[in-house]
Amino acid sequence: MRYVRTEKLHIDVPAPVAFLLSRLNAAGYEAFAVGGCVRDAMMGREPNDWDITTSALPAQIKKCFRRTIDTGIKHGTVTVVLREGSFEVTTYRIDGVYEDGRHPKEVSFTDDLTEDLRRRDFTVNAMAYHPDLGLADVFGGREDLQAKIIRAVGVPAERFEEDALRIMRAVRFAAQLDFSIEPATLAEVANFAPRLEMISRERIQTELVKLLVSGRPDRFSLLMDTGIADVIMPGLKPRISTRLIGALERVPAHPHLRLAVLFADCPPEEAEAWLRENKFDNDTVFTVAHLIRYSFFPFEHDAPGVRRAVCAVRPEYFPSLLKVMRALDRIPDLDGIEAVYDAVTAAGDCVTLKQLAVTGGDLIKAGIRPGPGMGQILQQLLDRVLEDPSLNTKEQLLPAAVLLSKN
Ligand code: ATP
Ligand code: MG
């Protein structure tokens, strides 16, 4: 293996990672930081996690450290637990034949770093680094990083045939890193899009969310252009316009907000069903559908109207809804609504039953019989208070409630 070592290429490896590498080296094994952490560090991005690849076999890795977890022994992965955190250490590996377009039937271990790099998906993800030796870059990752290109390691069609998730990963990395996809790789992304049928919903969801919350959510257009969207969201795709894709970056990078914008022209029930099918958590399913539904709310601009809207949408969702509305640019004078909303919030105006100055208990004490009628009375009191917050006192509401109960 030839290593590149230049001043410019120096990577600041965190102390626990340097410790892991030297401990493995001292036991006679090769060991490198590898994959996403090397890519990110070279780009000046903060890596999510530092993965280590080594010539040591799992049992040998375990002998080097006091605390380890058998994360994926069959695939060569041991988690080493240090005081500073946990790190995945994986034996140099060759992936065997892929059976189902996703999982290698078997993996075999190797003592050749090049083989381990060869199994990785993209050139920028296929570099390894050692603080003393320098950079191992067999597939031109450094050049592609410079040129901001996502390029498959080896023959793109073969790599996507092995594992179709890689076509989603290609688009996700293009969005996260703000790279373009090399033309031959991109052509095969489109060719292999139908193979995403073989990939679990959870994995597709994870990639999609990473893409949407990235710095270039507009790269969603690659999913449209390559036919991926036809496979992963056939029902919703016709409702996703370039206008909506362009609006994505106008909401903060939160999954709920970005999904609500993306699906803003879809019927809420259809978006909801799709989110559920694709294994989104209940909070996301509910929130996104709720935001889509209320993005059509007939907003009024005066204070009672805004209070009624906050009450209907529910206060905890209103700020998010405003963000979505702003990105969608559907209604005029959102600034005005927002100013009124700020005033209503600052005044602490009552916008929920909970904030009403009287409770069900108060009404019972005042002699009103419990039951469904009482709920209606409370709702009517709330309606009045939404109209005029100064009515929200026990002195005014109790007599009003008694009157209502007699009708
Ligand atoms: P991030 O953690 O920022 O999402 P990453 O590059 O670290 O990005 P991971 O999914 O954590 O991505 O994978 C770590 C490394 O493992 C990758 O950089 C790549 O070398 C390799 N890898 C991961 N998934 C695949 C795959 N499906 N096919 C081939 N190699 C893969
Ligand atoms: Mg990672």
PDB file of N, CA and C and ligand atoms in Angstrom, residues 35-37 39-40 48-49 51 98 102 119-121 125-126 159 163 165-166 169 172-173 176 210, ligand 1:
ATOM      1  N   GLY A  35     -13.454   5.606   6.109  1.00  0.00           N
ATOM      2  CA  GLY A  35     -14.817   5.921   5.657  1.00  0.00           C
ATOM      3  C   GLY A  35     -15.215   7.362   5.900  1.00  0.00           C
ATOM      4  N   GLY A  36     -16.457   7.515   6.385  1.00  0.00           N
ATOM      5  CA  GLY A  36     -17.051   8.851   6.522  1.00  0.00           C
ATOM      6  C   GLY A  36     -16.233   9.824   7.364  1.00  0.00           C
ATOM      7  N   CYS A  37     -15.562   9.305   8.401  1.00  0.00           N
ATOM      8  CA  CYS A  37     -14.818  10.223   9.278  1.00  0.00           C
ATOM      9  C   CYS A  37     -13.617  10.820   8.549  1.00  0.00           C
ATOM     10  N   ARG A  39     -13.362  11.216   5.251  1.00  0.00           N
ATOM     11  CA  ARG A  39     -13.965  12.134   4.271  1.00  0.00           C
ATOM     12  C   ARG A  39     -14.332  13.458   4.936  1.00  0.00           C
ATOM     13  N   ASP A  40     -15.068  13.376   6.044  1.00  0.00           N
ATOM     14  CA  ASP A  40     -15.524  14.600   6.705  1.00  0.00           C
ATOM     15  C   ASP A  40     -14.350  15.422   7.232  1.00  0.00           C
ATOM     16  N   ASN A  48     -19.460  12.438  12.297  1.00  0.00           N
ATOM     17  CA  ASN A  48     -20.454  11.913  13.240  1.00  0.00           C
ATOM     18  C   ASN A  48     -19.816  10.929  14.206  1.00  0.00           C
ATOM     19  N   ASP A  49     -19.037  10.037  13.634  1.00  0.00           N
ATOM     20  CA  ASP A  49     -18.405   8.998  14.437  1.00  0.00           C
ATOM     21  C   ASP A  49     -17.129   8.578  13.713  1.00  0.00           C
ATOM     22  N   ASP A  51     -14.925   5.516  12.608  1.00  0.00           N
ATOM     23  CA  ASP A  51     -14.887   4.062  12.449  1.00  0.00           C
ATOM     24  C   ASP A  51     -13.450   3.629  12.211  1.00  0.00           C
ATOM     25  N   TYR A  98     -23.897 -10.920  -3.061  1.00  0.00           N
ATOM     26  CA  TYR A  98     -25.107 -10.316  -2.506  1.00  0.00           C
ATOM     27  C   TYR A  98     -26.304 -11.099  -3.003  1.00  0.00           C
ATOM     28  N   ARG A 102     -29.203  -6.544  -1.101  1.00  0.00           N
ATOM     29  CA  ARG A 102     -28.950  -5.750   0.094  1.00  0.00           C
ATOM     30  C   ARG A 102     -27.881  -6.371   1.009  1.00  0.00           C
ATOM     31  N   ARG A 119     -14.656  -2.715  -1.180  1.00  0.00           N
ATOM     32  CA  ARG A 119     -16.061  -3.080  -0.931  1.00  0.00           C
ATOM     33  C   ARG A 119     -16.915  -1.863  -0.601  1.00  0.00           C
ATOM     34  N   ARG A 120     -16.285  -0.716  -0.391  1.00  0.00           N
ATOM     35  CA  ARG A 120     -17.008   0.481   0.046  1.00  0.00           C
ATOM     36  C   ARG A 120     -17.713   1.146  -1.131  1.00  0.00           C
ATOM     37  N   ASP A 121     -18.706   1.974  -0.831  1.00  0.00           N
ATOM     38  CA  ASP A 121     -19.599   2.398  -1.911  1.00  0.00           C
ATOM     39  C   ASP A 121     -19.033   3.464  -2.860  1.00  0.00           C
ATOM     40  N   ASN A 125     -15.732   7.761   0.182  1.00  0.00           N
ATOM     41  CA  ASN A 125     -15.976   6.982   1.411  1.00  0.00           C
ATOM     42  C   ASN A 125     -14.977   5.842   1.548  1.00  0.00           C
ATOM     43  N   ALA A 126     -14.037   5.750   0.625  1.00  0.00           N
ATOM     44  CA  ALA A 126     -13.160   4.577   0.564  1.00  0.00           C
ATOM     45  C   ALA A 126     -11.706   4.955   0.835  1.00  0.00           C
ATOM     46  N   ARG A 159     -21.953  -2.344  -8.518  1.00  0.00           N
ATOM     47  CA  ARG A 159     -22.074  -1.937  -7.117  1.00  0.00           C
ATOM     48  C   ARG A 159     -23.529  -1.723  -6.706  1.00  0.00           C
ATOM     49  N   ASP A 163     -26.071  -3.879  -4.019  1.00  0.00           N
ATOM     50  CA  ASP A 163     -26.773  -3.241  -2.906  1.00  0.00           C
ATOM     51  C   ASP A 163     -27.480  -1.991  -3.432  1.00  0.00           C
ATOM     52  N   LEU A 165     -29.457  -0.013  -1.976  1.00  0.00           N
ATOM     53  CA  LEU A 165     -29.525   1.143  -1.077  1.00  0.00           C
ATOM     54  C   LEU A 165     -28.502   2.198  -1.488  1.00  0.00           C
ATOM     55  N   ARG A 166     -27.434   1.737  -2.130  1.00  0.00           N
ATOM     56  CA  ARG A 166     -26.385   2.677  -2.536  1.00  0.00           C
ATOM     57  C   ARG A 166     -26.905   3.767  -3.473  1.00  0.00           C
ATOM     58  N   ARG A 169     -28.092   6.307  -1.232  1.00  0.00           N
ATOM     59  CA  ARG A 169     -26.936   6.905  -0.561  1.00  0.00           C
ATOM     60  C   ARG A 169     -26.223   7.889  -1.484  1.00  0.00           C
ATOM     61  N   ARG A 172     -28.200  11.002  -1.330  1.00  0.00           N
ATOM     62  CA  ARG A 172     -28.099  11.582   0.009  1.00  0.00           C
ATOM     63  C   ARG A 172     -26.741  12.267   0.211  1.00  0.00           C
ATOM     64  N   PHE A 173     -25.660  11.610  -0.220  1.00  0.00           N
ATOM     65  CA  PHE A 173     -24.346  12.233  -0.048  1.00  0.00           C
ATOM     66  C   PHE A 173     -24.225  13.477  -0.939  1.00  0.00           C
ATOM     67  N   GLN A 176     -25.932  16.041   1.154  1.00  0.00           N
ATOM     68  CA  GLN A 176     -25.234  16.368   2.410  1.00  0.00           C
ATOM     69  C   GLN A 176     -23.922  17.093   2.166  1.00  0.00           C
ATOM     70  N   LYS A 210     -32.245  12.005   5.817  1.00  0.00           N
ATOM     71  CA  LYS A 210     -30.924  12.650   5.777  1.00  0.00           C
ATOM     72  C   LYS A 210     -30.828  13.616   4.597  1.00  0.00           C
TER      73      LYS A 210
HETATM   74  P1  ATP B   1     -22.586   9.373   7.823  1.00  0.00           P
HETATM   75  O1  ATP B   1     -22.233   8.571   9.045  1.00  0.00           O
HETATM   76  O2  ATP B   1     -22.160  10.783   7.843  1.00  0.00           O
HETATM   77  O3  ATP B   1     -23.998   9.191   7.427  1.00  0.00           O
HETATM   78  P2  ATP B   1     -20.746   7.590   6.528  1.00  0.00           P
HETATM   79  O4  ATP B   1     -19.957   7.718   5.274  1.00  0.00           O
HETATM   80  O5  ATP B   1     -20.008   7.437   7.809  1.00  0.00           O
HETATM   81  O6  ATP B   1     -21.750   8.802   6.586  1.00  0.00           O
HETATM   82  P3  ATP B   1     -22.041   5.141   7.204  1.00  0.00           P
HETATM   83  O7  ATP B   1     -23.360   4.636   6.760  1.00  0.00           O
HETATM   84  O8  ATP B   1     -21.836   5.505   8.641  1.00  0.00           O
HETATM   85  O9  ATP B   1     -21.706   6.386   6.286  1.00  0.00           O
HETATM   86  O10 ATP B   1     -20.977   4.052   6.767  1.00  0.00           O
HETATM   87  C1  ATP B   1     -19.604   4.137   7.087  1.00  0.00           C
HETATM   88  C2  ATP B   1     -18.769   3.687   5.903  1.00  0.00           C
HETATM   89  O11 ATP B   1     -19.095   2.340   5.568  1.00  0.00           O
HETATM   90  C3  ATP B   1     -19.020   4.477   4.623  1.00  0.00           C
HETATM   91  O12 ATP B   1     -18.221   5.642   4.567  1.00  0.00           O
HETATM   92  C4  ATP B   1     -18.634   3.462   3.564  1.00  0.00           C
HETATM   93  O13 ATP B   1     -17.239   3.382   3.406  1.00  0.00           O
HETATM   94  C5  ATP B   1     -19.115   2.159   4.154  1.00  0.00           C
HETATM   95  N1  ATP B   1     -20.502   1.829   3.780  1.00  0.00           N
HETATM   96  C6  ATP B   1     -21.618   2.091   4.484  1.00  0.00           C
HETATM   97  N2  ATP B   1     -22.711   1.629   3.875  1.00  0.00           N
HETATM   98  C7  ATP B   1     -22.280   1.050   2.735  1.00  0.00           C
HETATM   99  C8  ATP B   1     -22.920   0.368   1.664  1.00  0.00           C
HETATM  100  N3  ATP B   1     -24.260   0.225   1.654  1.00  0.00           N
HETATM  101  N4  ATP B   1     -22.160  -0.111   0.667  1.00  0.00           N
HETATM  102  C9  ATP B   1     -20.820   0.026   0.686  1.00  0.00           C
HETATM  103  N5  ATP B   1     -20.152   0.660   1.659  1.00  0.00           N
HETATM  104  C10 ATP B   1     -20.870   1.165   2.682  1.00  0.00           C
END
